Amino acid sequence: MSTSRLLSPLHLCGKSASLHRHKSAVSVSVRSLLCSENQKSHRMMASYQPSLSIDNINPNVKVMEYAVRGPLVIRAGEIEKELEKGVKKPFKEVIKANIGDCHAMGQQPITIIRQVLALVSYPKLLDDPRFPEDAKERARTLLKGCRGGSMGSYTDSPGIEVIRRHVAEYIERRDGIPADWQNIVIGGGASDAIKNVLKILICPIDGKKPGVMIPIPQYPLYSATLAEFNMAQIGYYLDEANNWGLSVDELQRSITEARKTCAVRAIVVINPGNPTGQVLTKQNIQEIVKFAHKEKLFILADEVYQHNIYDPNSEFHSFKKVMHEMGEPYSQMELASFMSASKGYMGECGLRGGYAEVLNMHPDVRAQYLKAITAMLCSTTLGQACLDVIMNPPQEGEPSYELYLKEKTSVLESLKVRAKMVADTFNSMEGFSCNTVQGAMYAFPQFKLPPKAIEAAKAKNQAPDAFYAFELLESTGICVVPGSGFGQRPGTHHFRTTILPQTDKLKDMLDKFAEFHAQFLKKYS
Amino acid sequence: MSTSRLLSPLHLCGKSASLHRHKSAVSVSVRSLLCSENQKSHRMMASYQPSLSIDNINPNVKVMEYAVRGPLVIRAGEIEKELEKGVKKPFKEVIKANIGDCHAMGQQPITIIRQVLALVSYPKLLDDPRFPEDAKERARTLLKGCRGGSMGSYTDSPGIEVIRRHVAEYIERRDGIPADWQNIVIGGGASDAIKNVLKILICPIDGKKPGVMIPIPQYPLYSATLAEFNMAQIGYYLDEANNWGLSVDELQRSITEARKTCAVRAIVVINPGNPTGQVLTKQNIQEIVKFAHKEKLFILADEVYQHNIYDPNSEFHSFKKVMHEMGEPYSQMELASFMSASKGYMGECGLRGGYAEVLNMHPDVRAQYLKAITAMLCSTTLGQACLDVIMNPPQEGEPSYELYLKEKTSVLESLKVRAKMVADTFNSMEGFSCNTVQGAMYAFPQFKLPPKAIEAAKAKNQAPDAFYAFELLESTGICVVPGSGFGQRPGTHHFRTTILPQTDKLKDMLDKFAEFHAQFLKKYS
């Protein structure tokens, strides 16, 4: 793999931006996996030249990268297959700490969510006395909201009306201020909802490429989508020394540089942070809002981890609420806030449910935004149904309430313990420093590498953090994502690990990690 | 509504293409619906100017239209709400014949599909003796294919391996030739799968805009997606006089004209046809393949209606099979074939399951294509599970086989009756001619309008077919889609109606339709 060069945020703007580029060795690895069983058709092709070649396909797709499913993860998949085939390794299983995939790591589904899904899928079960009445009531309401009473019908493109109403009620309860169900647009996961908003912003201004401010480090959905849309990525560094908070000075530096070459249209804030795990203070949010107002930016608030707060000194403040409390003109600013069924205590990643609440968009723009999603018809009804239960959970007095509360609390309490365990362990390791995991599902520790390791990485044409992560994977089966996939200050090394392995397994993983690190330091000292 | 101008296919290429443009009155209608409850925030905005205006958002989104969910359908929704509020109308309900939404029109789900969905959603039901063993076995296999044994986990981006294998086996059974599961990419509906392939083609060649050949009339997903991607729409007319067949002369005319201004990269063929209902003969497919070979085009075969064949003289031939039988070099050409869980006998539109089989793509291109879908993580697991049952239906001897066969046959037999009923009725109406509905779910009759009606449409600034469809909707509650939404030869008038209302309701609808038409002719004679 070639050096994963991190372009400084200044340089990203105006380029066909990619936070990191992997070449040669990686391509080979990708190809070997993707094409192993296509050798035959490849050979056959010799006599027929395909119309598509690497030189005449979408250039934006070519520069796009998505590290959470990148080459390291592909190698992890290969190792899993090798283990299945009985290949001897110094470990028995791959631990996928690369992706926030809760159920894959042993988290159990919330019972009432799954009961409602079973009921709406197969309504004959509505007669089954073993299903609680509150699950049945929710299922009946959902079926009534579907044309022909079936989850098999298309819904309105922004989602089933009754679910959009439940989302609005959830937001009202959360923030204590009104929410309009017509501002809710349900998507196939938050990723889908985010892409649909970013898409609207694709428009050069005065010949300048449109750009969006994103945190560095960031969740690679943003870098991948901006690359696909040929929009400039305008990175602003999070302040690692200040527990990954946002500094207005840095926002100002970033936008000032960017404006030289591109039209800055929006700012993305991820709170709680991914991959960084910080929870923004109300004051920090106010500063960001004032900055966005001054610079006339559309705000995208990625708030999918709003249930995942572990630090007793931290509290989740929604951008909507803070902006409302700040009063005019801030309360009138454009805002899209995103939420997902995939994270929180439910972790229903595979079902694909999420929403955007879009505020203060000009009605003409709003009409175009809503029109743009119609051609994809609607998001999955069962993903929508899952979202519904999260938005409209059992209330005290309902038959499922106690079980629901127990399940929810148990997941969140356990994540809290794991968040602390992960940060503490890394902080106990030589050369590591890890901020408190206040929220979300990840730690993003910084680590120092001995010069010999950096040389060894260079010799292998790899970024030092990727070199480290590959050695970790091959030695222990632990799969993390190198910091270069998210962005980091030049010269620093990080990786993202989830805190999702169940407690015993996590403890085991961290023990192995510490052992590996000690060996690694010894090897390259 | 302004005249829905149909640009001739020649003129489409190179423009920021939209098959039809609706302005003024339509925008008002869209806005009144979308923004009725946002008046307050709109007024509030007076003191804050939003950053996004109609002049600085994505221009491709602005030109994009999706007639199946267009202004007429929005008006139909308004009428439904008026009826609910007790507003008096000459009819009691809106009949939505505008969209292929099977369950919404009363079609019942296939039992085993829904049983499997319930089982995988709530695996406790695996102990329930009332579920048949073959449903349980399928559910267990699917859960085993999911990480952590849960549908809540992310899957590989192209889908769950075991489902991809079942898709390949389905294709092998269908065509009698081998299929490789690694060529199968599951998406959130065929629409998603189609967009992901078209996306790869976005690349100007020698400064010329990339373009894709699409039939006229066509399914508006294609025009909408090409508009969004800023690709040229290169229309080729289907031959209405020849039951909507494809003529190579017309393909040649179309590509020759298009090449003057754009780079033609691919050809879309919809078989069975939407909105036209034809089933292509093997000979016709061979001619298209030879044409694509000569012109070096990537073939996109939209085969989502492969189960919907009604004419005893018609048979479904997959492009893959025909190309295989033609031998080299045709068997080596690039092909993407699409299939969906939304159509056929199952009609599970809301669950969002579909696949692409992608053949003979260059491995480097294929790697990019697969990479491009990773940032959206994966398509919905329950949509995938639904697709699995369709690909791996009960076999003779399995407990669910008889019920499954009865349900499937009953839907398809009834659609066959309805297909004939619709075409026969239209052909009995003055000024109408309707081709045999050989397959799919639609009729696309041509009708002549008296000069006075055309003048009245002009006075209302409407396309004549839209004028007719609006009058039909307001008088009878029947909602069809004007031909201008799909494209038609200039000066001709059509609409698309589904054949999906259940038989009694369809008969009633057609009676009303005939009555309306007689009145309409009288009024404008």
XYZ file of N, CA and C in Angstrom, chain B residues 387-462:
228
model
N -36.356 -10.979 -0.789
C -35.806 -11.406 -2.075
C -35.391 -12.877 -2.016
N -34.833 -13.274 -0.864
C -34.360 -14.658 -0.723
C -35.481 -15.662 -0.955
N -36.644 -15.392 -0.373
C -37.747 -16.356 -0.518
C -38.207 -16.418 -1.974
N -38.173 -15.275 -2.650
C -38.581 -15.255 -4.064
C -37.586 -16.052 -4.912
N -36.326 -15.951 -4.559
C -35.272 -16.652 -5.302
C -35.232 -18.132 -4.958
N -35.701 -18.454 -3.769
C -35.606 -19.823 -3.251
C -36.988 -20.249 -2.755
N -37.956 -20.308 -3.674
C -39.338 -20.574 -3.254
C -39.522 -22.034 -2.870
N -40.630 -22.342 -2.199
C -40.894 -23.728 -1.803
C -40.891 -24.649 -3.020
N -40.306 -25.808 -2.847
C -40.253 -26.799 -3.919
C -41.291 -27.885 -3.661
N -41.646 -28.592 -4.687
C -42.610 -29.680 -4.549
C -42.148 -30.600 -3.428
N -43.096 -30.964 -2.559
C -42.739 -31.826 -1.434
C -42.544 -31.048 -0.150
N -42.256 -29.782 -0.238
C -42.108 -28.966 0.978
C -43.503 -28.559 1.471
N -43.629 -28.381 2.796
C -44.971 -28.140 3.352
C -45.685 -26.900 2.791
N -44.924 -25.859 2.412
C -45.585 -24.637 1.948
C -45.861 -24.632 0.447
N -45.409 -25.687 -0.241
C -45.435 -25.633 -1.704
C -46.815 -25.390 -2.277
N -47.805 -26.143 -1.788
C -49.126 -26.032 -2.407
C -49.755 -24.658 -2.222
N -49.639 -24.150 -0.993
C -50.197 -22.830 -0.724
C -49.492 -21.772 -1.573
N -48.162 -21.874 -1.605
C -47.366 -20.924 -2.393
C -47.799 -20.942 -3.860
N -47.924 -22.150 -4.407
C -48.278 -22.280 -5.826
C -49.669 -21.722 -6.088
N -50.580 -22.004 -5.159
C -51.957 -21.529 -5.303
C -51.974 -19.992 -5.280
N -51.244 -19.414 -4.334
C -51.233 -17.952 -4.215
C -50.603 -17.303 -5.446
N -49.487 -17.849 -5.857
C -48.764 -17.308 -7.005
C -49.617 -17.398 -8.274
N -50.180 -18.586 -8.502
C -50.973 -18.805 -9.710
C -52.199 -17.905 -9.708
N -52.796 -17.793 -8.552
C -54.016 -16.997 -8.463
C -53.731 -15.530 -8.833
N -52.635 -14.975 -8.339
C -52.288 -13.589 -8.683
C -52.029 -13.475 -10.184
N -51.208 -14.374 -10.708
C -50.812 -14.243 -12.121
C -51.989 -14.503 -13.066
N -52.857 -15.478 -12.692
C -54.023 -15.750 -13.540
C -54.968 -14.551 -13.548
N -55.153 -13.971 -12.384
C -56.042 -12.824 -12.287
C -55.475 -11.630 -13.072
N -54.181 -11.427 -12.990
C -53.561 -10.328 -13.750
C -53.751 -10.548 -15.253
N -53.703 -11.807 -15.645
C -53.884 -12.158 -17.061
C -55.280 -11.747 -17.537
N -56.275 -12.071 -16.715
C -57.652 -11.687 -17.033
C -57.760 -10.165 -17.101
N -57.151 -9.499 -16.120
C -57.249 -8.045 -16.056
C -56.524 -7.377 -17.222
N -55.386 -7.956 -17.619
C -54.633 -7.390 -18.743
C -55.506 -7.350 -19.991
N -56.235 -8.443 -20.213
C -57.089 -8.526 -21.403
C -58.282 -7.576 -21.269
N -58.848 -7.555 -20.064
C -60.015 -6.711 -19.825
C -59.693 -5.237 -20.100
N -58.536 -4.807 -19.662
C -58.145 -3.400 -19.827
C -57.969 -3.075 -21.313
N -57.200 -3.887 -22.018
C -56.954 -3.599 -23.435
C -58.264 -3.664 -24.232
N -59.070 -4.674 -23.939
C -60.341 -4.820 -24.673
C -61.243 -3.609 -24.445
N -61.343 -3.177 -23.205
C -62.225 -2.044 -22.911
C -61.759 -0.792 -23.647
N -60.466 -0.507 -23.566
C -59.988 0.697 -24.250
C -60.217 0.589 -25.759
N -59.987 -0.593 -26.294
C -60.176 -0.746 -27.737
C -61.645 -0.604 -28.157
N -62.540 -0.742 -27.188
C -63.969 -0.583 -27.505
C -64.396 0.888 -27.405
N -63.503 1.751 -26.947
C -63.860 3.158 -26.740
C -63.490 3.991 -27.968
N -64.336 4.949 -28.280
C -64.160 5.778 -29.472
C -62.819 6.519 -29.441
N -62.080 6.391 -30.516
C -60.818 7.138 -30.624
C -59.645 6.496 -29.908
N -59.874 5.352 -29.253
C -58.793 4.680 -28.514
C -58.179 3.552 -29.337
N -56.889 3.333 -29.164
C -56.311 2.065 -29.598
C -55.280 1.644 -28.560
N -55.355 0.382 -28.201
C -54.498 -0.121 -27.120
C -53.871 -1.434 -27.550
N -52.559 -1.489 -27.500
C -51.873 -2.739 -27.824
C -52.184 -3.812 -26.787
N -52.030 -5.053 -27.190
C -52.189 -6.169 -26.257
C -51.226 -5.988 -25.078
N -51.755 -6.171 -23.881
C -50.863 -6.150 -22.708
C -50.284 -7.556 -22.572
N -49.133 -7.748 -23.193
C -48.515 -9.082 -23.196
C -47.887 -9.420 -21.843
N -47.452 -8.362 -21.152
C -46.783 -8.589 -19.873
C -46.745 -7.336 -19.037
N -45.967 -7.367 -17.951
C -45.836 -6.262 -16.991
C -47.183 -5.958 -16.329
N -47.437 -4.720 -15.975
C -48.632 -4.394 -15.173
C -49.366 -3.178 -15.679
N -49.151 -2.823 -16.972
C -49.667 -1.544 -17.441
C -50.225 -1.657 -18.850
N -51.170 -0.731 -19.127
C -51.559 -0.482 -20.513
C -51.198 0.967 -20.802
N -50.869 1.227 -22.067
C -50.465 2.585 -22.475
C -51.235 2.924 -23.750
N -52.576 3.070 -23.619
C -53.391 3.275 -24.818
C -53.166 4.647 -25.442
N -53.354 4.706 -26.755
C -53.346 5.987 -27.442
C -54.792 6.431 -27.622
N -55.027 7.714 -27.509
C -56.398 8.195 -27.723
C -56.353 9.515 -28.484
N -57.404 9.702 -29.284
C -57.486 10.937 -30.062
C -58.383 11.912 -29.312
N -58.010 13.162 -29.364
C -58.816 14.179 -28.684
C -59.444 15.108 -29.718
N -60.695 15.523 -29.498
C -61.313 16.474 -30.421
C -60.590 17.826 -30.348
N -60.549 18.552 -31.481
C -59.840 19.833 -31.520
C -60.237 20.780 -30.381
N -61.511 20.764 -30.013
C -61.948 21.673 -28.949
C -61.297 21.339 -27.605
N -61.066 20.065 -27.382
C -60.401 19.668 -26.126
C -58.952 20.142 -26.139
N -58.339 20.039 -27.304
C -56.939 20.478 -27.409
C -56.853 21.992 -27.189
N -57.842 22.711 -27.731
C -57.882 24.158 -27.486
C -58.092 24.470 -26.009
N -59.002 23.715 -25.387
C -59.290 23.943 -23.968
C -58.036 23.685 -23.128
N -57.280 22.657 -23.506
C -56.031 22.363 -22.796
C -55.055 23.519 -22.955
N -54.963 23.983 -24.182
C -54.060 25.102 -24.492
C -54.428 26.323 -23.652
N -55.724 26.583 -23.569
C -56.206 27.738 -22.804
C -55.823 27.598 -21.334
N -55.780 26.364 -20.878
C -55.404 26.115 -19.478
C -53.903 25.922 -19.319
N -53.180 26.077 -20.429
C -51.732 25.940 -20.395
C -51.307 24.525 -19.978
N -52.078 23.538 -20.452
C -51.778 22.144 -20.114
C -51.512 21.337 -21.377
